[in-house]
Amino acid sequence: MMHGQKEHDPQNGRRPILRRATPVAVLTGAGVSAESGVPTFRGQGGLWRSYRAEDLATPQAFRRDPELVWQWYGWRRGLVGACRPNAAHVALAEMEQALDDFVLVTQNVDGLHRLAGSRRVLELHGNIWRLRCTRECRPPWEDRRDPLPEIPPRCPACGALARPDVVWFGEALPGAVLAEAMDASRRCELMLVVGTSALVQPAASLPLLALDNGAHLVEINPQATPLSHLAGEVLREPAAQALPRWWAAHGLSA
Ligand code: NAD
Ligand code: ZN
């Protein structure tokens, strides 16, 4: 048997028991929002004017051409603004209600988890509906206007350029949020990894912390990832189908 692999087949009904008190952590990525209509970076529809996300979501790109980067964020805000949470987001919001120790960690910046009713969401990569002053003269603020009246937008307090309050490639994650996510990963007995290619660090290493602690890992993703061979249970299906079914099968849903 490979490291971390458990003799466990989701089809045969021998699931680990899930109780109200079982500590559960969930890590979501772009795939959980795919069925809401939000394109993943690496999937179809992820391209904008033939730019790759890796060439726009960087501090260098913003220094070179803030207007171009903001046009891209304007396009993404427009896309996401027209999308609604799907059944996977809703199942995760229900899990938060039903379980005593439940932590939802997301790499997504779209805000759909909160819209579905999740109250506590650890957003590792920020949120596209929040803006931040490049001079850091004040805390980040929410601005849901679409389209934004001015591109690139400016800080209302000091007039400096504003940037999206998201984590770009090459930037550090918000330390306190990452620390909480690591803590939850170490503590959990069960971790669901939903719709992430598990390529972007350090998010991709959270499931490894869970495994080190003996947690049962469930992967929900139509495609194989570097984590698949470590998961005790793999559901090769879209999240909006697999996640509500998985949750209902554990009998704790209302
Ligand atoms: P990714 O684009 O690298 O990978 C998406 C993963 O989702 C793939 O493994 C794919 O097989 C899977 N997937 C596709 N459709 C799915 C479905 N219906 N159900 C379940 N899984 C599905 O995304 P990533 O791993 O999150 O990393 C990319 C980075 O870009 C992250 O920071 C991510 O949050 C960010 N991003 C965010 C959004 C968003 O906020 N919605 C969208 C694009 C990218
Ligand atoms: Zn300012």
XYZ file of N, CA and C and ligand atoms in Angstrom:
807
model
N 0.834 -1.195 0.000
C 0.000 0.000 0.000
C 0.875 1.252 0.000
N 0.481 2.245 -0.787
C 1.261 3.477 -0.837
C 1.043 4.301 0.430
N 1.978 5.159 0.696
C 1.866 6.037 1.872
C 0.537 6.792 1.852
N -0.163 6.732 2.942
C -1.384 7.524 3.069
C -2.608 6.875 2.439
N -2.395 5.897 1.575
C -3.536 5.281 0.890
C -4.247 4.329 1.838
N -5.546 4.447 1.922
C -6.267 3.549 2.821
C -7.094 2.583 1.982
N -7.293 1.378 2.555
C -8.108 0.417 1.819
C -9.543 0.868 1.926
N -9.891 1.768 1.096
C -11.187 2.379 1.277
C -11.780 2.699 -0.077
N -12.937 2.178 -0.328
C -13.580 2.396 -1.611
C -14.909 3.097 -1.352
N -15.065 4.310 -1.902
C -16.290 5.064 -1.623
C -17.543 4.319 -2.072
N -17.390 3.388 -3.003
C -18.568 2.686 -3.532
C -19.057 1.591 -2.583
N -18.195 1.094 -1.700
C -18.616 -0.079 -0.947
C -19.205 0.243 0.428
N -19.342 1.543 0.717
C -20.064 1.912 1.922
C -19.236 1.883 3.193
N -17.960 1.518 3.136
C -17.156 1.490 4.361
C -16.513 2.853 4.582
N -17.334 3.825 4.848
C -16.801 5.168 5.089
C -16.382 5.307 6.531
N -15.406 6.180 6.802
C -15.148 6.476 8.203
C -16.378 7.179 8.774
N -16.647 6.934 10.029
C -17.844 7.536 10.622
C -17.636 9.030 10.785
N -18.624 9.790 10.395
C -18.577 11.236 10.572
C -19.582 11.593 11.649
N -19.060 12.214 12.703
C -19.941 12.648 13.789
C -19.931 14.160 13.849
N -20.914 14.685 14.572
C -20.969 16.143 14.773
C -19.651 16.713 15.246
N -18.979 15.945 16.113
C -17.779 16.469 16.766
C -16.497 16.206 15.965
N -16.605 15.445 14.863
C -15.398 15.159 14.074
C -14.828 16.457 13.514
N -13.549 16.757 13.765
C -12.968 17.956 13.166
C -12.794 17.765 11.654
N -13.400 18.658 10.905
C -13.373 18.558 9.440
C -12.787 19.844 8.860
N -11.884 19.706 7.893
C -11.370 20.864 7.162
C -11.632 20.642 5.684
N -11.877 21.723 4.974
C -12.136 21.639 3.536
C -11.235 22.642 2.834
N -10.625 22.209 1.737
C -9.852 23.126 0.905
C -10.506 23.172 -0.476
N -10.927 24.358 -0.888
C -11.532 24.462 -2.216
C -10.648 25.298 -3.147
N -10.814 25.032 -4.447
C -10.120 25.794 -5.490
C -11.121 26.175 -6.572
N -10.583 26.684 -7.649
C -11.414 27.239 -8.717
C -12.498 26.267 -9.192
N -12.233 24.951 -9.132
C -13.185 23.962 -9.632
C -14.523 23.974 -8.907
N -14.542 24.402 -7.635
C -15.818 24.391 -6.897
C -16.768 25.443 -7.466
N -16.208 26.440 -8.134
C -17.039 27.487 -8.735
C -17.261 27.284 -10.227
N -16.667 26.239 -10.791
C -16.753 26.033 -12.247
C -18.207 25.890 -12.700
N -19.002 25.128 -11.924
C -20.397 24.917 -12.335
C -21.286 26.128 -12.059
N -20.733 27.119 -11.373
C -21.441 28.397 -11.249
C -21.184 29.268 -12.465
N -20.234 28.840 -13.302
C -19.908 29.610 -14.503
C -18.640 30.447 -14.383
N -17.906 30.297 -13.268
C -16.636 31.021 -13.122
C -15.533 30.169 -13.750
N -14.866 30.682 -14.801
C -13.836 29.841 -15.436
C -12.640 29.599 -14.503
N -12.068 28.409 -14.573
C -10.809 28.146 -13.872
C -9.682 28.741 -14.712
N -8.545 28.994 -14.101
C -7.421 29.565 -14.855
C -6.929 28.604 -15.926
N -6.943 27.328 -15.578
C -6.317 26.369 -16.485
C -7.329 25.630 -17.356
N -8.598 25.965 -17.174
C -9.610 25.279 -17.977
C -10.070 26.130 -19.155
N -11.071 25.639 -19.857
C -11.623 26.373 -20.993
C -12.263 27.675 -20.535
N -12.099 28.727 -21.298
C -12.728 29.995 -20.951
C -11.930 30.781 -19.932
N -10.760 30.270 -19.556
C -9.935 30.945 -18.561
C -9.104 32.073 -19.146
N -9.009 32.119 -20.453
C -8.155 33.138 -21.085
C -8.916 34.432 -21.319
N -8.205 35.530 -21.256
C -8.774 36.849 -21.532
C -7.852 37.527 -22.530
N -8.382 37.910 -23.689
C -7.586 38.572 -24.743
C -6.231 37.883 -24.944
N -6.227 36.584 -24.864
C -5.037 35.744 -25.093
C -3.929 35.932 -24.046
N -4.215 36.648 -22.955
C -3.235 36.706 -21.858
C -3.440 35.500 -20.957
N -2.342 35.017 -20.400
C -2.451 33.980 -19.380
C -2.528 34.651 -18.009
N -3.257 34.005 -17.084
C -3.400 34.578 -15.744
C -2.030 34.855 -15.117
N -1.084 33.960 -15.363
C 0.251 34.098 -14.758
C 0.960 35.366 -15.223
N 0.494 35.946 -16.368
C 1.133 37.167 -16.874
C 0.416 38.430 -16.412
N -0.735 38.267 -15.768
C -1.511 39.433 -15.330
C -1.600 39.518 -13.808
N -1.653 38.374 -13.164
C -1.820 38.358 -11.706
C -0.455 38.388 -11.035
N 0.317 39.430 -11.323
C 1.637 39.572 -10.699
C 1.884 41.043 -10.346
N 2.718 41.292 -9.338
C 3.082 42.682 -9.007
C 3.802 43.360 -10.170
N 4.585 42.610 -10.921
C 5.309 43.187 -12.060
C 4.331 43.691 -13.110
N 3.327 42.872 -13.425
C 2.333 43.279 -14.431
C 1.624 44.549 -13.978
N 1.322 44.628 -12.682
C 0.601 45.793 -12.168
C 1.479 47.040 -12.229
N 2.776 46.879 -11.920
C 3.693 48.033 -12.015
C 3.816 48.500 -13.455
N 3.881 47.546 -14.383
C 4.077 47.862 -15.796
C 2.838 48.526 -16.388
N 1.668 47.964 -16.069
C 0.453 48.433 -16.732
C -0.777 48.220 -15.835
N -0.950 49.105 -14.853
C -2.082 48.918 -13.915
C -3.426 48.945 -14.626
N -3.512 49.718 -15.705
C -4.796 49.794 -16.404
C -5.159 48.442 -17.021
N -4.178 47.803 -17.662
C -4.422 46.486 -18.263
C -4.850 45.475 -17.197
N -4.130 45.467 -16.085
C -4.453 44.502 -15.014
C -5.860 44.781 -14.477
N -6.200 46.068 -14.329
C -7.541 46.400 -13.833
C -8.637 46.082 -14.845
N -8.298 46.192 -16.162
C -9.299 45.782 -17.169
C -9.605 44.293 -17.029
N -8.547 43.527 -16.770
C -8.743 42.088 -16.582
C -9.588 41.819 -15.328
N -9.254 42.505 -14.227
C -10.068 42.321 -13.017
C -11.495 42.809 -13.235
N -11.672 43.860 -14.025
C -13.018 44.333 -14.342
C -13.801 43.240 -15.064
N -13.142 42.570 -16.005
C -13.770 41.464 -16.752
C -14.126 40.328 -15.799
N -13.210 39.998 -14.898
C -13.472 38.898 -13.967
C -14.571 39.259 -12.962
N -14.589 40.499 -12.481
C -15.639 40.927 -11.560
C -17.000 40.855 -12.248
N -17.031 41.233 -13.528
C -18.275 41.149 -14.290
C -18.753 39.708 -14.415
N -17.810 38.801 -14.718
C -18.139 37.373 -14.845
C -18.686 36.815 -13.531
N -17.946 37.064 -12.461
C -18.311 36.496 -11.162
C -19.609 37.115 -10.650
N -19.795 38.415 -10.913
C -20.989 39.111 -10.436
C -22.264 38.510 -10.998
N -22.147 37.870 -12.175
C -23.329 37.273 -12.809
C -23.536 35.829 -12.361
N -22.649 35.319 -11.506
C -22.719 33.903 -11.113
C -23.348 33.732 -9.740
N -23.988 32.606 -9.574
C -24.631 32.269 -8.304
C -23.937 31.042 -7.712
N -23.980 30.904 -6.384
C -23.402 29.697 -5.776
C -24.091 28.445 -6.317
N -23.376 27.340 -6.373
C -23.971 26.086 -6.837
C -24.156 25.126 -5.653
N -24.623 23.923 -5.973
C -24.974 22.966 -4.915
C -23.769 22.576 -4.051
N -22.577 22.691 -4.588
C -21.389 22.369 -3.780
C -21.161 23.446 -2.724
N -21.268 24.718 -3.119
C -21.142 25.800 -2.133
C -22.206 25.631 -1.037
N -23.420 25.296 -1.461
C -24.534 25.188 -0.503
C -24.280 24.037 0.480
N -23.795 22.899 -0.040
C -23.514 21.758 0.851
C -22.457 22.148 1.886
N -21.467 22.928 1.482
C -20.418 23.334 2.431
C -20.978 24.279 3.497
N -21.908 25.134 3.097
C -22.545 26.025 4.083
C -23.361 25.190 5.076
N -24.016 24.134 4.596
C -24.780 23.254 5.493
C -23.855 22.510 6.453
N -22.696 22.099 5.948
C -21.752 21.382 6.799
C -21.290 22.272 7.952
N -21.072 23.543 7.650
C -20.656 24.471 8.711
C -21.709 24.512 9.824
N -22.971 24.499 9.434
C -24.064 24.534 10.405
C -24.131 23.250 11.230
N -23.868 22.118 10.574
C -24.133 20.822 11.209
C -22.966 20.294 12.043
N -21.761 20.793 11.778
C -20.584 20.226 12.452
C -20.034 21.212 13.478
N -19.485 20.660 14.557
C -18.993 21.525 15.645
C -17.636 22.143 15.324
N -16.811 21.411 14.591
C -15.454 21.897 14.324
C -15.208 21.784 12.818
N -15.617 22.821 12.106
C -15.572 22.800 10.651
C -14.849 24.050 10.170
N -13.836 23.865 9.341
C -13.093 25.019 8.825
C -13.045 24.946 7.305
N -13.512 26.003 6.672
C -13.501 26.081 5.205
C -12.369 27.008 4.769
N -11.455 26.429 3.997
C -10.325 27.197 3.473
C -10.494 27.261 1.964
N -10.423 28.446 1.394
C -10.567 28.533 -0.059
C -9.416 29.295 -0.690
N -9.093 28.885 -1.913
C -8.133 29.640 -2.722
C -8.883 30.607 -3.621
N -10.208 30.518 -3.599
C -10.992 31.333 -4.525
C -11.116 32.767 -4.036
N -11.240 33.655 -5.001
C -11.355 35.084 -4.700
C -12.752 35.591 -5.054
N -13.663 34.660 -5.406
C -14.948 35.075 -5.982
C -16.032 35.402 -4.957
N -15.842 35.024 -3.704
C -16.822 35.343 -2.656
C -18.064 34.470 -2.686
N -18.087 33.407 -3.508
C -19.317 32.608 -3.645
C -19.618 31.763 -2.396
N -18.598 31.390 -1.631
C -18.870 30.624 -0.406
C -19.738 31.437 0.560
N -19.380 32.703 0.750
C -20.162 33.546 1.654
C -21.581 33.745 1.121
N -21.667 33.923 -0.194
C -22.970 34.128 -0.813
C -23.869 32.901 -0.601
N -23.255 31.730 -0.502
C -24.029 30.497 -0.283
C -24.414 30.338 1.182
N -23.860 31.181 2.059
C -24.239 31.101 3.468
C -23.123 30.681 4.404
N -21.939 30.369 3.874
C -20.816 30.069 4.768
C -20.459 31.334 5.523
N -20.315 31.217 6.846
C -20.042 32.418 7.648
C -18.558 32.617 7.840
N -17.870 31.487 8.145
C -16.423 31.608 8.384
C -15.691 31.011 7.200
N -15.007 31.851 6.437
C -14.263 31.365 5.270
C -12.847 31.913 5.371
N -11.866 31.018 5.335
C -10.478 31.484 5.317
C -10.081 31.671 3.861
N -10.021 32.924 3.444
C -9.694 33.228 2.047
C -8.186 33.415 1.921
N -7.536 32.356 1.432
C -6.067 32.390 1.362
C -5.553 33.403 0.344
N -6.335 33.612 -0.706
C -5.849 34.457 -1.808
C -6.617 35.769 -1.941
N -7.345 36.138 -0.887
C -8.047 37.420 -0.909
C -9.389 37.338 -1.617
N -9.865 38.501 -2.054
C -11.226 38.597 -2.591
C -11.267 39.712 -3.639
N -11.820 39.411 -4.805
C -11.809 40.433 -5.869
C -12.787 41.572 -5.621
N -13.649 41.423 -4.630
C -14.585 42.518 -4.342
C -13.993 43.518 -3.360
N -12.788 43.224 -2.886
C -12.098 44.162 -1.988
C -10.963 44.864 -2.719
N -10.759 46.139 -2.381
C -9.664 46.926 -2.950
C -8.715 47.328 -1.826
N -7.511 47.667 -2.229
C -6.484 47.993 -1.231
C -5.657 49.160 -1.744
N -5.301 50.103 -0.866
C -4.467 51.242 -1.239
C -3.029 50.767 -1.417
N -2.392 51.143 -2.537
C -1.000 50.698 -2.748
C -0.061 51.365 -1.749
N -0.500 52.461 -1.114
C 0.325 53.076 -0.054
C -0.070 52.550 1.319
N -1.057 51.647 1.358
C -1.504 51.039 2.621
C -1.897 52.100 3.646
N -2.519 53.198 3.198
C -2.849 54.286 4.127
C -4.073 53.939 4.975
N -4.810 52.922 4.589
C -6.014 52.539 5.326
C -6.250 51.042 5.079
N -7.117 50.415 5.887
C -7.389 48.996 5.644
C -8.124 48.786 4.318
N -8.060 47.583 3.750
C -8.785 47.294 2.508
C -10.278 47.578 2.672
N -10.927 47.888 1.576
C -12.363 48.182 1.636
C -13.093 47.419 0.533
N -14.422 47.226 0.758
C -15.210 46.507 -0.239
C -15.784 47.494 -1.245
N -15.745 47.116 -2.505
C -16.374 47.919 -3.552
C -16.938 46.947 -4.587
N -18.251 46.763 -4.561
C -18.883 45.768 -5.429
C -19.399 46.377 -6.724
N -19.071 47.660 -6.979
C -19.604 48.276 -8.186
C -19.044 47.595 -9.441
N -19.934 47.364 -10.392
C -19.527 46.722 -11.634
C -20.302 47.353 -12.779
N -19.656 48.062 -13.689
C -18.209 48.301 -13.717
C -17.798 49.365 -12.721
N -16.522 49.349 -12.364
C -15.977 50.407 -11.519
C -16.004 51.711 -12.313
N -16.333 52.822 -11.647
C -16.459 54.082 -12.389
C -15.128 54.575 -12.969
N -14.021 54.145 -12.377
C -12.722 54.631 -12.828
C -11.752 53.452 -12.906
N -11.063 53.335 -14.044
C -10.065 52.267 -14.207
C -8.739 52.929 -14.596
N -7.661 52.759 -13.859
C -7.592 52.060 -12.583
C -8.191 52.885 -11.454
N -8.833 52.208 -10.477
C -9.425 52.936 -9.355
C -8.359 53.506 -8.420
N -8.724 54.522 -7.664
C -7.790 55.186 -6.742
C -8.307 55.059 -5.316
N -7.399 55.226 -4.386
C -7.761 55.191 -2.961
C -8.557 56.444 -2.631
N -9.766 56.290 -2.083
C -10.581 57.463 -1.770
C -9.957 58.333 -0.673
N -9.050 57.759 0.115
C -8.462 58.529 1.221
C -7.262 59.355 0.770
N -6.356 58.754 -0.022
C -5.106 59.465 -0.329
C -4.879 59.662 -1.823
N -5.702 59.061 -2.661
C -5.569 59.272 -4.099
C -4.543 58.380 -4.788
N -3.838 57.542 -4.022
C -2.871 56.615 -4.636
C -3.625 55.552 -5.440
N -2.899 54.829 -6.292
C -3.512 53.729 -7.037
C -4.077 52.700 -6.061
N -5.230 52.164 -6.391
C -5.763 51.035 -5.626
C -5.463 49.763 -6.403
N -5.350 48.666 -5.686
C -5.152 47.362 -6.315
C -6.195 46.400 -5.768
N -6.428 45.303 -6.498
C -7.338 44.293 -5.937
C -6.707 43.711 -4.681
N -7.523 43.418 -3.650
C -6.995 42.836 -2.418
C -6.911 41.319 -2.573
N -6.053 40.922 -3.519
C -5.848 39.498 -3.782
C -4.345 39.223 -3.707
N -4.022 37.947 -3.599
C -2.615 37.548 -3.547
C -2.176 37.198 -4.961
N -1.184 37.907 -5.450
C -0.680 37.634 -6.793
C 0.438 36.603 -6.752
N 0.702 36.022 -7.915
C 1.805 35.063 -8.015
C 3.081 35.739 -7.508
N 3.784 35.042 -6.638
C 5.034 35.579 -6.099
C 4.847 36.368 -4.817
N 3.603 36.627 -4.411
C 3.368 37.357 -3.171
C 3.096 36.393 -2.019
N 3.335 36.914 -0.808
C 3.086 36.097 0.389
C 1.600 36.074 0.694
N 1.137 34.968 1.277
C -0.255 34.880 1.710
C -0.434 35.641 3.023
N -1.660 36.103 3.295
C -1.888 36.755 4.592
C -1.528 35.790 5.724
N -0.573 36.218 6.566
C 0.030 35.297 7.537
C -0.957 34.692 8.520
N -1.855 35.514 9.056
C -2.765 35.018 10.086
C -3.747 34.007 9.486
N -4.198 34.277 8.274
C -5.154 33.377 7.613
C -4.480 32.037 7.316
N -3.260 32.108 6.813
C -2.520 30.875 6.516
C -2.272 30.074 7.794
N -1.929 30.772 8.875
C -1.663 30.079 10.145
C -2.916 29.343 10.632
N -4.068 29.993 10.499
C -5.323 29.342 10.910
C -5.624 28.128 10.041
N -5.351 28.273 8.744
C -5.606 27.166 7.811
C -4.683 25.989 8.115
N -3.431 26.281 8.460
C -2.478 25.218 8.788
C -2.898 24.521 10.075
N -3.345 25.318 11.029
C -3.785 24.764 12.297
C -4.979 23.816 12.084
N -5.948 24.263 11.297
C -7.130 23.434 11.027
C -6.736 22.157 10.282
N -5.757 22.274 9.393
C -5.331 21.108 8.613
C -4.662 20.069 9.510
N -3.874 20.551 10.451
C -3.192 19.632 11.381
C -4.186 18.958 12.326
N -5.249 19.696 12.661
C -6.176 19.225 13.686
C -7.253 18.286 13.137
N -7.542 18.397 11.848
C -8.726 17.706 11.328
C -8.524 16.189 11.262
N -9.638 15.476 11.345
C -9.610 14.027 11.151
C -10.073 13.677 9.742
N -10.703 14.637 9.095
C -11.185 14.416 7.744
C -10.986 15.687 6.944
N -10.386 15.559 5.772
C -10.233 16.734 4.919
C -10.792 16.449 3.534
N -11.619 17.403 3.075
C -12.131 17.344 1.705
C -11.324 18.321 0.863
N -10.836 17.864 -0.272
C -10.106 18.735 -1.188
C -10.918 18.800 -2.471
N -11.465 19.976 -2.749
C -12.488 20.076 -3.791
C -12.074 21.063 -4.884
N -11.910 20.563 -6.116
C -11.741 21.461 -7.257
C -10.460 22.266 -7.255
N -9.399 21.673 -6.759
C -8.115 22.367 -6.874
C -7.103 21.476 -7.569
N -6.304 22.101 -8.446
C -5.287 21.337 -9.167
C -4.131 20.974 -8.238
N -4.138 21.516 -7.014
C -3.108 21.203 -6.015
C -1.709 21.470 -6.557
N -1.592 22.574 -7.274
C -0.292 22.957 -7.832
C 0.219 24.247 -7.212
N -0.708 25.067 -6.693
C -0.329 26.380 -6.192
C 0.025 26.274 -4.706
N 1.264 26.615 -4.385
C 1.729 26.565 -2.983
C 1.503 27.910 -2.298
N 1.364 27.964 -0.996
C 1.443 26.830 -0.073
C 0.115 26.096 0.146
N -0.962 26.526 -0.542
C -2.261 25.881 -0.325
C -2.173 24.372 -0.557
N -1.418 23.981 -1.573
C -1.357 22.573 -1.951
C -0.739 21.708 -0.863
N -0.013 22.317 0.070
C 0.623 21.511 1.111
C -0.286 21.312 2.328
N -1.431 22.010 2.384
C -2.331 21.838 3.537
C -2.812 20.389 3.664
N -3.215 19.743 2.551
C -3.631 18.343 2.672
C -2.507 17.428 3.183
N -1.256 17.813 2.917
C -0.139 16.987 3.409
C -0.035 17.090 4.933
N -0.315 18.280 5.469
C -0.333 18.438 6.930
C -1.410 17.548 7.531
N -2.568 17.523 6.871
C -3.675 16.698 7.363
C -3.275 15.216 7.338
N -2.665 14.790 6.242
C -2.256 13.387 6.115
C -1.226 13.013 7.172
N -0.287 13.913 7.413
C 0.743 13.658 8.431
C 0.121 13.386 9.779
N -1.054 13.968 9.983
C -1.738 13.812 11.248
C -2.703 12.632 11.231
N -2.681 11.873 10.156
C -3.521 10.679 10.065
C -4.942 10.936 9.597
N -5.186 12.125 9.040
C -6.551 12.433 8.593
C -6.925 11.606 7.362
N -8.215 11.412 7.203
C -8.756 10.759 6.005
C -8.960 11.844 4.951
N -8.401 11.634 3.762
C -8.458 12.658 2.719
C -9.431 12.231 1.627
N -10.345 13.142 1.282
C -11.309 12.878 0.211
C -11.058 13.914 -0.886
N -10.791 13.453 -2.083
C -10.603 14.390 -3.194
C -11.816 14.368 -4.112
N -12.326 15.566 -4.435
C -13.426 15.677 -5.397
C -12.931 16.517 -6.559
N -12.733 15.881 -7.683
C -12.178 16.558 -8.860
C -12.337 15.624 -10.057
N -12.879 16.110 -11.177
C -13.017 15.233 -12.349
C -11.671 14.797 -12.925
N -10.600 15.533 -12.587
C -9.267 15.210 -13.118
C -8.349 14.733 -11.990
N -7.357 13.934 -12.358
C -6.352 13.519 -11.386
C -5.463 14.709 -11.032
N -4.949 14.709 -9.801
C -4.032 15.762 -9.349
C -2.864 15.076 -8.639
N -1.825 15.845 -8.296
C -0.703 15.242 -7.555
C -1.134 14.672 -6.199
N -2.335 15.051 -5.729
C -2.792 14.545 -4.429
C -3.547 13.225 -4.543
N -4.003 12.911 -5.756
C -4.955 11.798 -5.907
C -4.450 10.505 -5.281
N -3.159 10.211 -5.500
C -2.671 8.912 -5.017
C -2.537 8.864 -3.499
N -2.670 10.039 -2.847
C -2.593 10.075 -1.385
C -3.976 10.040 -0.736
N -5.001 10.257 -1.541
C -6.350 10.354 -0.985
C -6.906 8.970 -0.672
N -7.639 8.883 0.438
C -8.280 7.626 0.800
C -9.548 7.390 0.003
N -10.071 8.465 -0.551
C -11.338 8.399 -1.277
C -11.250 9.442 -2.385
N -11.531 9.009 -3.623
C -11.461 9.940 -4.753
C -12.787 9.911 -5.491
N -13.415 11.075 -5.614
C -14.660 11.163 -6.379
C -14.362 11.944 -7.650
N -14.296 11.216 -8.762
C -13.924 11.821 -10.041
C -15.144 12.401 -10.729
N -15.695 13.417 -10.112
C -16.947 13.982 -10.610
C -16.952 15.470 -10.348
N -17.808 16.208 -11.065
C -17.954 17.630 -10.757
C -18.454 17.832 -9.325
N -17.967 18.888 -8.708
C -18.248 19.126 -7.290
C -19.735 19.290 -6.989
N -20.471 19.948 -7.865
C -21.891 20.228 -7.574
C -22.720 18.942 -7.548
N -22.201 17.867 -8.157
C -22.881 16.571 -8.058
C -22.351 15.777 -6.873
N -21.016 15.659 -6.808
C -20.411 14.734 -5.854
C -20.518 15.215 -4.410
N -20.325 16.512 -4.191
C -20.252 16.989 -2.806
C -21.595 16.888 -2.061
N -22.708 17.340 -2.657
C -23.982 17.183 -1.951
C -24.309 15.708 -1.696
N -23.930 14.842 -2.637
C -24.224 13.416 -2.442
C -23.377 12.841 -1.314
N -22.105 13.211 -1.308
C -21.200 12.748 -0.244
C -21.740 13.193 1.114
N -22.162 14.442 1.182
C -22.660 14.999 2.449
C -23.944 14.296 2.873
N -24.859 14.102 1.939
C -26.125 13.428 2.263
C -25.866 11.998 2.738
N -24.852 11.346 2.163
C -24.568 9.953 2.516
C -24.097 9.813 3.952
N -23.606 10.915 4.543
C -23.124 10.831 5.917
C -24.210 11.084 6.945
N -25.384 11.422 6.450
C -26.550 11.429 7.328
C -26.597 12.517 8.381
N -25.759 13.533 8.278
C -25.819 14.602 9.269
C -26.539 15.833 8.738
N -26.890 15.777 7.434
C -27.548 16.937 6.851
C -28.974 17.036 7.395
N -29.510 18.245 7.345
C -30.838 18.488 7.922
C -31.908 17.740 7.148
P -6.924 25.609 -11.142
O -7.556 26.465 -12.180
O -5.472 25.420 -11.158
O -7.579 24.155 -11.117
C -8.956 23.939 -11.124
C -9.195 22.499 -10.750
O -10.602 22.317 -10.704
C -8.656 21.474 -11.743
O -7.971 20.465 -11.047
C -9.921 20.925 -12.417
O -9.793 19.544 -12.768
C -10.929 21.093 -11.320
N -12.310 21.200 -11.770
C -12.802 21.705 -12.930
N -14.131 21.638 -12.942
C -14.514 21.097 -11.764
C -15.776 20.782 -11.176
N -16.930 21.030 -11.806
N -15.797 20.224 -9.936
C -14.636 19.967 -9.263
N -13.428 20.241 -9.786
C -13.360 20.803 -11.017
O -7.436 26.221 -9.785
P -6.757 26.288 -8.377
O -6.175 24.974 -8.011
O -7.781 26.877 -7.511
O -5.531 27.311 -8.537
C -5.558 28.465 -9.347
C -5.424 29.785 -8.610
O -6.227 30.798 -9.255
C -6.010 29.740 -7.248
O -5.500 30.733 -6.459
C -7.461 30.025 -7.575
O -8.271 30.293 -6.509
C -7.342 31.169 -8.516
N -8.598 31.249 -9.307
C -9.738 31.536 -8.624
C -10.948 31.525 -9.275
C -12.191 31.831 -8.461
O -12.127 32.579 -7.484
N -13.335 31.236 -8.793
C -11.026 31.222 -10.640
C -9.817 30.935 -11.324
C -8.609 30.927 -10.613
Zn -4.550 55.483 0.371
